[in-house]
mmCIF file with all atom_site columns, C-alpha atoms in Angstrom:
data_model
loop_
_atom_site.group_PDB
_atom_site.id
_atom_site.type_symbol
_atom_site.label_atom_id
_atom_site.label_alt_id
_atom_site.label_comp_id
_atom_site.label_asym_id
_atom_site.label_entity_id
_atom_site.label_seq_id
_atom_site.pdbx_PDB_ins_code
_atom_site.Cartn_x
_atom_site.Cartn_y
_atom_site.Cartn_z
_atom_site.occupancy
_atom_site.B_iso_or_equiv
_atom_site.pdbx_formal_charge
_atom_site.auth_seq_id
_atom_site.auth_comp_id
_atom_site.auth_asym_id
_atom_site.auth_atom_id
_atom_site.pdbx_PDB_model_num
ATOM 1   C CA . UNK A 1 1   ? -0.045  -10.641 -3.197  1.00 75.00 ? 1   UNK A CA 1
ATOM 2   C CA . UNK A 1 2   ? -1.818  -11.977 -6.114  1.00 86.00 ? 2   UNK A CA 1
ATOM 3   C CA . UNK A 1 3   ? 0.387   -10.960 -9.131  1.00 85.00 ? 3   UNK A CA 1
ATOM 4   C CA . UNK A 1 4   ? 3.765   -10.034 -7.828  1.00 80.00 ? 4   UNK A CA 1
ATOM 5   C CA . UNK A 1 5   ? 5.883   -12.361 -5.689  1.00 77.00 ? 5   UNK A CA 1
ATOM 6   C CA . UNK A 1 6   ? 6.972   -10.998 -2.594  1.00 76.00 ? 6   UNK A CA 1
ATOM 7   C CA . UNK A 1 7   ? 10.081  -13.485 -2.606  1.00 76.00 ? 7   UNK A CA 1
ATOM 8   C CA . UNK A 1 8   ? 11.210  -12.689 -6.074  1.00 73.00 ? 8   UNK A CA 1
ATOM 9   C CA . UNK A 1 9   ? 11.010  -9.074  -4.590  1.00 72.00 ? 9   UNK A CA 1
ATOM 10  C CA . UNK A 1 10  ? 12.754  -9.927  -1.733  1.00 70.00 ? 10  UNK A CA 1
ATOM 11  C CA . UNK A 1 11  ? 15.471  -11.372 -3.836  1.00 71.00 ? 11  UNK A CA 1
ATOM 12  C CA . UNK A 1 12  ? 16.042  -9.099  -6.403  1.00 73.00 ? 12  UNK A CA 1
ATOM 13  C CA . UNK A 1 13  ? 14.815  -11.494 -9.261  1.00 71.00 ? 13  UNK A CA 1
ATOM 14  C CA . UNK A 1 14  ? 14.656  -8.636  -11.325 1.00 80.00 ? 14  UNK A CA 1
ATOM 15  C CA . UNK A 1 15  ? 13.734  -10.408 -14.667 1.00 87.00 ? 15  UNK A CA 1
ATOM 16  C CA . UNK A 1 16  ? 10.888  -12.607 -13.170 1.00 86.00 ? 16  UNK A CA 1
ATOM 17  C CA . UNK A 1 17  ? 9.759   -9.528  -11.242 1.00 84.00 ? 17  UNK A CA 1
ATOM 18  C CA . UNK A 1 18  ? 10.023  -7.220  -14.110 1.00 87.00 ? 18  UNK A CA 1
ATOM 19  C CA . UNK A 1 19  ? 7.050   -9.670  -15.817 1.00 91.00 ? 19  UNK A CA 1
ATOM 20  C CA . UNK A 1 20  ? 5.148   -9.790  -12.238 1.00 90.00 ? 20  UNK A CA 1
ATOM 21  C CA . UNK A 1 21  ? 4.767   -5.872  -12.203 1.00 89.00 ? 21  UNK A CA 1
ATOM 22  C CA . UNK A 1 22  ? 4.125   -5.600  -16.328 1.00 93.00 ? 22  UNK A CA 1
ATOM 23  C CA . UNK A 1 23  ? 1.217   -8.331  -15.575 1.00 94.00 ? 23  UNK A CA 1
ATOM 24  C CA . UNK A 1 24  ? -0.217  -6.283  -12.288 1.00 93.00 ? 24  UNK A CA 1
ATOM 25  C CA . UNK A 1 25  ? -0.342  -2.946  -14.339 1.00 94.00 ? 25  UNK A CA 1
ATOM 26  C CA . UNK A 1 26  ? -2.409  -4.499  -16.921 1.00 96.00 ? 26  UNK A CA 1
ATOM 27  C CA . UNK A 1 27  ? -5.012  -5.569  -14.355 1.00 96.00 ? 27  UNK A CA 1
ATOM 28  C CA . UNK A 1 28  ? -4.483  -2.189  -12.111 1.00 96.00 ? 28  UNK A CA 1
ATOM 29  C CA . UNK A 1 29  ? -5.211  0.181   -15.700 1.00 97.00 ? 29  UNK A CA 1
ATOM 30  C CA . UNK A 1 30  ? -8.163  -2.243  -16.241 1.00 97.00 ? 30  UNK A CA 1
ATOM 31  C CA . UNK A 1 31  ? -9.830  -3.214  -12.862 1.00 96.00 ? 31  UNK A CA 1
ATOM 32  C CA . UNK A 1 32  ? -8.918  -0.843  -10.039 1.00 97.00 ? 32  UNK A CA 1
ATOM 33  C CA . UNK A 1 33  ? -7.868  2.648   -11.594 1.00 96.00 ? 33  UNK A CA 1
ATOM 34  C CA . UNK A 1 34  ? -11.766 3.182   -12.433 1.00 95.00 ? 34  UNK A CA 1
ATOM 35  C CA . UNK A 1 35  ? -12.686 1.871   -9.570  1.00 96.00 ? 35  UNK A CA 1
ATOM 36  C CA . UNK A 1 36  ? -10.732 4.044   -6.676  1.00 97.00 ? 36  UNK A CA 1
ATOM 37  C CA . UNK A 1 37  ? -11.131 8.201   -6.531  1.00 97.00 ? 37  UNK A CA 1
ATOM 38  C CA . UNK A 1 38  ? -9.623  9.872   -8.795  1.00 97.00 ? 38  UNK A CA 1
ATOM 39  C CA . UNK A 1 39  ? -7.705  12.062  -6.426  1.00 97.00 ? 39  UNK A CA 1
ATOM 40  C CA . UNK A 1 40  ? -6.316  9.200   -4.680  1.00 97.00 ? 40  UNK A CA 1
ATOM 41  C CA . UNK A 1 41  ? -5.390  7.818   -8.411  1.00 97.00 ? 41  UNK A CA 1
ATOM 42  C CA . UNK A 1 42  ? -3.976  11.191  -9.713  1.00 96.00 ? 42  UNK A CA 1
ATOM 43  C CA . UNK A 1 43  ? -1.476  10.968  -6.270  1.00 95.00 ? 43  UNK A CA 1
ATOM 44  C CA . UNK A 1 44  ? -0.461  7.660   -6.259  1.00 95.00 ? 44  UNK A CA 1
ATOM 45  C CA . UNK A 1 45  ? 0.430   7.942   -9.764  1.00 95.00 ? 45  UNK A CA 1
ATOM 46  C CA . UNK A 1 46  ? 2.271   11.619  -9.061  1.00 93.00 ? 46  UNK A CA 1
ATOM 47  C CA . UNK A 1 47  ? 4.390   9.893   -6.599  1.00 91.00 ? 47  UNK A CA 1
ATOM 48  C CA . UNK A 1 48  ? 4.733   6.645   -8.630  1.00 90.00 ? 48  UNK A CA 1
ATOM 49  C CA . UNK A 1 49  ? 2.979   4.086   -5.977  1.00 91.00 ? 49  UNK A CA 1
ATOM 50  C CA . UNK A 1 50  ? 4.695   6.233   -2.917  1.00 91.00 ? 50  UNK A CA 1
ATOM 51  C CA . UNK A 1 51  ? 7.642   4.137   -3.662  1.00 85.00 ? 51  UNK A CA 1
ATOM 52  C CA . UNK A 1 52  ? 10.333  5.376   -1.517  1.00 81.00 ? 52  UNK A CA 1
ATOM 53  C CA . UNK A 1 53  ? 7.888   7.196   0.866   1.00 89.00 ? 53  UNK A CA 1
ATOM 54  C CA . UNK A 1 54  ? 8.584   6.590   4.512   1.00 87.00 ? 54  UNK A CA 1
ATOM 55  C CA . UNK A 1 55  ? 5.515   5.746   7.311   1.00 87.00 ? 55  UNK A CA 1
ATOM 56  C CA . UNK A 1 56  ? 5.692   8.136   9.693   1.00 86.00 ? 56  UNK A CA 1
ATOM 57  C CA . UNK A 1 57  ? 2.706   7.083   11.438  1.00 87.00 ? 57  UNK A CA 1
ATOM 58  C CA . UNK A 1 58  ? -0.137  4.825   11.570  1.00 88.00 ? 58  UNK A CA 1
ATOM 59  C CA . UNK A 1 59  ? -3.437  5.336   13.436  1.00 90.00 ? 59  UNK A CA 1
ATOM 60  C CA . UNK A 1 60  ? -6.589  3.420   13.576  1.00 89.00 ? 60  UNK A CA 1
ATOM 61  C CA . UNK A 1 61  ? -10.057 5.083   14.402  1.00 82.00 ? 61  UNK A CA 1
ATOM 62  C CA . UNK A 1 62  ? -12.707 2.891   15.443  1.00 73.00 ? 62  UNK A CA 1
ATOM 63  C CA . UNK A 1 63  ? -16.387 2.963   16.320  1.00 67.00 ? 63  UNK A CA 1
ATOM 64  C CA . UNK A 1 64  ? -17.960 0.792   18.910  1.00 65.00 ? 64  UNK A CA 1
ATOM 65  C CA . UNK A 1 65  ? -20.862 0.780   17.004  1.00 64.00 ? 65  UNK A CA 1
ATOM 66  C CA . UNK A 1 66  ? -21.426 -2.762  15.333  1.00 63.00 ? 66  UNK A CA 1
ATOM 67  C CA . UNK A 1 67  ? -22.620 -1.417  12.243  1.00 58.00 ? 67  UNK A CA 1
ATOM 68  C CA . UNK A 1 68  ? -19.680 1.137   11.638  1.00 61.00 ? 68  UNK A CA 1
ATOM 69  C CA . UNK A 1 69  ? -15.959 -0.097  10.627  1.00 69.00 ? 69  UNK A CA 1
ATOM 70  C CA . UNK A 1 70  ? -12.560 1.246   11.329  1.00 88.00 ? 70  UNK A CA 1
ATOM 71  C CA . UNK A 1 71  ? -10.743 3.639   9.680   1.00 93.00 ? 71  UNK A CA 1
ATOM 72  C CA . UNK A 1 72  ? -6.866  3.527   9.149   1.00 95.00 ? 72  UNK A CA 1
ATOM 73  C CA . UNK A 1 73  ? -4.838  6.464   8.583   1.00 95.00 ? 73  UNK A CA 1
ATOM 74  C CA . UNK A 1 74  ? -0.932  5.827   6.818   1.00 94.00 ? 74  UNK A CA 1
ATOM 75  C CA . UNK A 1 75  ? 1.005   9.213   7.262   1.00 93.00 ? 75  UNK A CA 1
ATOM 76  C CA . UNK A 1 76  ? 3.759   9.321   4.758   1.00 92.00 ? 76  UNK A CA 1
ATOM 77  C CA . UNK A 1 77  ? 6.736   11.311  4.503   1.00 92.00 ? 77  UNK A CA 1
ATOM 78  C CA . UNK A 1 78  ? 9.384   11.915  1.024   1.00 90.00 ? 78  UNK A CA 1
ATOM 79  C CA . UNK A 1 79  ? 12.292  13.160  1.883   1.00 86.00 ? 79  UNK A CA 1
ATOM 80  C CA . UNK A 1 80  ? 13.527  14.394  -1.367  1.00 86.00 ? 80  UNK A CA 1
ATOM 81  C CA . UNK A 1 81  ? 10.501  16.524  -2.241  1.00 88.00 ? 81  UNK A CA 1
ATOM 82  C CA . UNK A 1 82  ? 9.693   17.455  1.630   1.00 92.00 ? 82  UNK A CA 1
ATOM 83  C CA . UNK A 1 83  ? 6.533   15.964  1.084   1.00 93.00 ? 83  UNK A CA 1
ATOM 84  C CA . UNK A 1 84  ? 4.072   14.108  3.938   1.00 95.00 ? 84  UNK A CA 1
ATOM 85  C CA . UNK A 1 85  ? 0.504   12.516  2.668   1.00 96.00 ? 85  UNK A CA 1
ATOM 86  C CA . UNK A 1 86  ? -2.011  11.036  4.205   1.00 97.00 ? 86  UNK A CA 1
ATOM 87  C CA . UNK A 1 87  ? -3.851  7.474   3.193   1.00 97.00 ? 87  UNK A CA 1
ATOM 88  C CA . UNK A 1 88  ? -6.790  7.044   4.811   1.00 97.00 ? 88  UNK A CA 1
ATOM 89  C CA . UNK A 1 89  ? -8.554  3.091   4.412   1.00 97.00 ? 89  UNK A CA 1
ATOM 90  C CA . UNK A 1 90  ? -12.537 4.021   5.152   1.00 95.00 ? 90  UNK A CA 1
ATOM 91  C CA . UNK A 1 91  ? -14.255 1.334   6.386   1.00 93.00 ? 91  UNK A CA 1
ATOM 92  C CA . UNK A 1 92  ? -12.081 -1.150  7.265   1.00 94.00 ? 92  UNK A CA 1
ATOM 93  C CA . UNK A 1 93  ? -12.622 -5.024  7.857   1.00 92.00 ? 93  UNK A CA 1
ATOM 94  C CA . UNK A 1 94  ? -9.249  -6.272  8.716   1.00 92.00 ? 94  UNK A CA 1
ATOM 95  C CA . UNK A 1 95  ? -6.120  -4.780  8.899   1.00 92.00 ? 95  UNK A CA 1
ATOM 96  C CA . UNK A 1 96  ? -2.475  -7.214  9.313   1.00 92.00 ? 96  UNK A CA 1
ATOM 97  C CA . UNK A 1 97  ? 0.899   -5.526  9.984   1.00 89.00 ? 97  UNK A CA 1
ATOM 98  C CA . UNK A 1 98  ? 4.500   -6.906  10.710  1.00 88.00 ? 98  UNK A CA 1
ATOM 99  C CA . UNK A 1 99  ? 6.803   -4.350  11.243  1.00 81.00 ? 99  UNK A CA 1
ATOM 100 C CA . UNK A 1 100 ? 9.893   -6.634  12.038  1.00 71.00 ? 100 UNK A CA 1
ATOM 101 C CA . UNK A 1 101 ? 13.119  -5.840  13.760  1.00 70.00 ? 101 UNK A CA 1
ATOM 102 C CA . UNK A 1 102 ? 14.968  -4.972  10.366  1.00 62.00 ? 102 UNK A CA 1
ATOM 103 C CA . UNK A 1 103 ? 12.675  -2.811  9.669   1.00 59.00 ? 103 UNK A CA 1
ATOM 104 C CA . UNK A 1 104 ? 13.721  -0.069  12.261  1.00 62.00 ? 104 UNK A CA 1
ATOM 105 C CA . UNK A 1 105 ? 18.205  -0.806  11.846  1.00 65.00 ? 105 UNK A CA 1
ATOM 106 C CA . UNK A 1 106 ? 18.762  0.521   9.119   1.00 59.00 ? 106 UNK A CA 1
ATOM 107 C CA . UNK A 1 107 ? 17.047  4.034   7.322   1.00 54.00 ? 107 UNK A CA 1
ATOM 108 C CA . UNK A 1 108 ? 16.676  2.691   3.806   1.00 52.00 ? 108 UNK A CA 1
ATOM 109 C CA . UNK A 1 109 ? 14.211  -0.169  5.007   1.00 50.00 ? 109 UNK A CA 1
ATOM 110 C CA . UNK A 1 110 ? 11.396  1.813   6.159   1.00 67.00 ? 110 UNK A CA 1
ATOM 111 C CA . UNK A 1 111 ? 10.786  2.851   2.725   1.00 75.00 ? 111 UNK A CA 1
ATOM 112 C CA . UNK A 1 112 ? 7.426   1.759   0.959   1.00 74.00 ? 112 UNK A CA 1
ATOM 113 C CA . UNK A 1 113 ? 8.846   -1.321  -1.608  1.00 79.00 ? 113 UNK A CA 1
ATOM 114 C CA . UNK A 1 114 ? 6.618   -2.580  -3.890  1.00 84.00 ? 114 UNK A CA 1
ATOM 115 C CA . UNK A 1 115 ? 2.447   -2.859  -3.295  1.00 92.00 ? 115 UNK A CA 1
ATOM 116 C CA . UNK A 1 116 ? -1.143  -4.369  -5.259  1.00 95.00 ? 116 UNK A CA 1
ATOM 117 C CA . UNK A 1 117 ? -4.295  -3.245  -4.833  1.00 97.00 ? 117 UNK A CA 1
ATOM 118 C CA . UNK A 1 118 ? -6.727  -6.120  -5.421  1.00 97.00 ? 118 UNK A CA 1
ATOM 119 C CA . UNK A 1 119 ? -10.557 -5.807  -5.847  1.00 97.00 ? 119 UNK A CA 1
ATOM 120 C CA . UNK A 1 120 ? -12.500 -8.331  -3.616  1.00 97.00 ? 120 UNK A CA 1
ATOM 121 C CA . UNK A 1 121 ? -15.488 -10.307 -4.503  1.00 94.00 ? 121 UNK A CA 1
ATOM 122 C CA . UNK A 1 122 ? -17.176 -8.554  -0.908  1.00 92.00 ? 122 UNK A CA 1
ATOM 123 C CA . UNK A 1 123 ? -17.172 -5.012  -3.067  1.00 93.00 ? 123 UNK A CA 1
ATOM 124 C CA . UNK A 1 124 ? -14.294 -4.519  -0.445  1.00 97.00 ? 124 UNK A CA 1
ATOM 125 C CA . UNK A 1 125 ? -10.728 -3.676  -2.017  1.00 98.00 ? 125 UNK A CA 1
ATOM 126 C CA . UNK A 1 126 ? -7.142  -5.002  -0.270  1.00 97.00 ? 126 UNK A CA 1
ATOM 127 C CA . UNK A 1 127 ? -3.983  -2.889  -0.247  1.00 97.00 ? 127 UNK A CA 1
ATOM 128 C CA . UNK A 1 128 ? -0.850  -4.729  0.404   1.00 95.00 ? 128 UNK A CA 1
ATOM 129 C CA . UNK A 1 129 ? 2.523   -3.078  0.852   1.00 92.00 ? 129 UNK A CA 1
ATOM 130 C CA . UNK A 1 130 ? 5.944   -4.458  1.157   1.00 88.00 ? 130 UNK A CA 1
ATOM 131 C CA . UNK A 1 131 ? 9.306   -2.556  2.668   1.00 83.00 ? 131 UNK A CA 1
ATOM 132 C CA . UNK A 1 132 ? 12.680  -3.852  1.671   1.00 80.00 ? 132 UNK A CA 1
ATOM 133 C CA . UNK A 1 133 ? 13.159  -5.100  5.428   1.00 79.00 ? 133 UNK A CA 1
ATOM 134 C CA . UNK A 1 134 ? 10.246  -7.478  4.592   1.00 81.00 ? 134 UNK A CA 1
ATOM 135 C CA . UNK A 1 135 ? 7.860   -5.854  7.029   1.00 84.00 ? 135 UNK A CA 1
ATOM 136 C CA . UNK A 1 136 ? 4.703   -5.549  5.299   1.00 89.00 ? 136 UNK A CA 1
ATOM 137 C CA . UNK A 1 137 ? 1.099   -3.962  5.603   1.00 92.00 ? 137 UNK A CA 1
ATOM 138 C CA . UNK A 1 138 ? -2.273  -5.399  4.375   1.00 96.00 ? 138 UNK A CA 1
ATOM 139 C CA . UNK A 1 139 ? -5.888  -3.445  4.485   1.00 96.00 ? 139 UNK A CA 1
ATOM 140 C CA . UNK A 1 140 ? -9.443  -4.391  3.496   1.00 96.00 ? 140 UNK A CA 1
ATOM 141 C CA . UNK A 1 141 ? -11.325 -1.387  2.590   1.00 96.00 ? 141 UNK A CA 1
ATOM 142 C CA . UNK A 1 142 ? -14.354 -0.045  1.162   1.00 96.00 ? 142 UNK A CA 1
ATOM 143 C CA . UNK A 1 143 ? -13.125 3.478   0.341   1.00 96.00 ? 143 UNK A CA 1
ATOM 144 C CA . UNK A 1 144 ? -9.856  5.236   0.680   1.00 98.00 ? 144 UNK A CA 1
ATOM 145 C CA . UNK A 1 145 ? -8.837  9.345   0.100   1.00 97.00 ? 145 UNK A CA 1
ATOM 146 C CA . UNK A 1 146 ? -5.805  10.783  -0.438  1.00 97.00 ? 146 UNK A CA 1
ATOM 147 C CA . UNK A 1 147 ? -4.942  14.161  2.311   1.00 95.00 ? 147 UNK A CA 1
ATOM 148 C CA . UNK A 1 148 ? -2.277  15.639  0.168   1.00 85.00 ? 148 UNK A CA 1
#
């Protein structure tokens, strides 16, 4: 992550991360909310970031043609609003994923944490996402929709 540290997230250093997140908004209002659909914008904002969303499932579509990419498909799920989205990353160049041990004890630490979207010098865009178990996700994508 580029403006929020996923240690001071990790351990609750509220103050420090309270800064991290006011300095990321700045640059997400300015850079990437013009850049990404608006759909996808007017949704994440709805559901403030998906925080608290669980992943339900994750699937990857890919091509074997060289000149096509992969697509990756995050199905999420609220509980409190009976709610499941879809992300879907088009055109995807790399895709990383730890989904640890903790992640799967205990209920409260599949929940999406904290997450940046960066824009890339490539005209590619990166999505990283944290849980509270530490298990993350991280996408490069040219475009991404919102199934809602």
């Amino acid at each position: 992550m580029k403006h929020i540290n996923q240690k001071d997230y990790f351990n609750d250093n509220i103050e420090i991360l309270e800064k991290q997140i006011e300095e990321y908004n700045v640059y997400f209002n300015k850079v990437i909310k013009n850049c990404l659909p608006k759909q996808f914008i007017d949704s994440y904002l709805k559901y403030n970031g998906f925080h608290d969303f669980e992943i339900i499932s994750l699937n990857s579509n890919t091509s074997t043609r060289k000149e096509t990419y992969s697509n990756i498909i995050i199905t999420l799920y609220n509980n409190v609003d009976d709610k499941t989205i879809k992300i879907v990353y088009n055109s995807v160049i790399k895709f990383q994923n730890d989904f640890n041990k903790n992640h799967f004890e205990q209920w409260s630490y599949d929940d999406y944490g904290i997450d940046e979207f960066i824009k890339l010098d490539n005209g590619f865009y990166s999505h990283e996402v944290y849980f509270p178990s530490e298990s993350y996700y991280y996408v490069e994508f040219k475009e991404i929709e919102i199934i809602d």
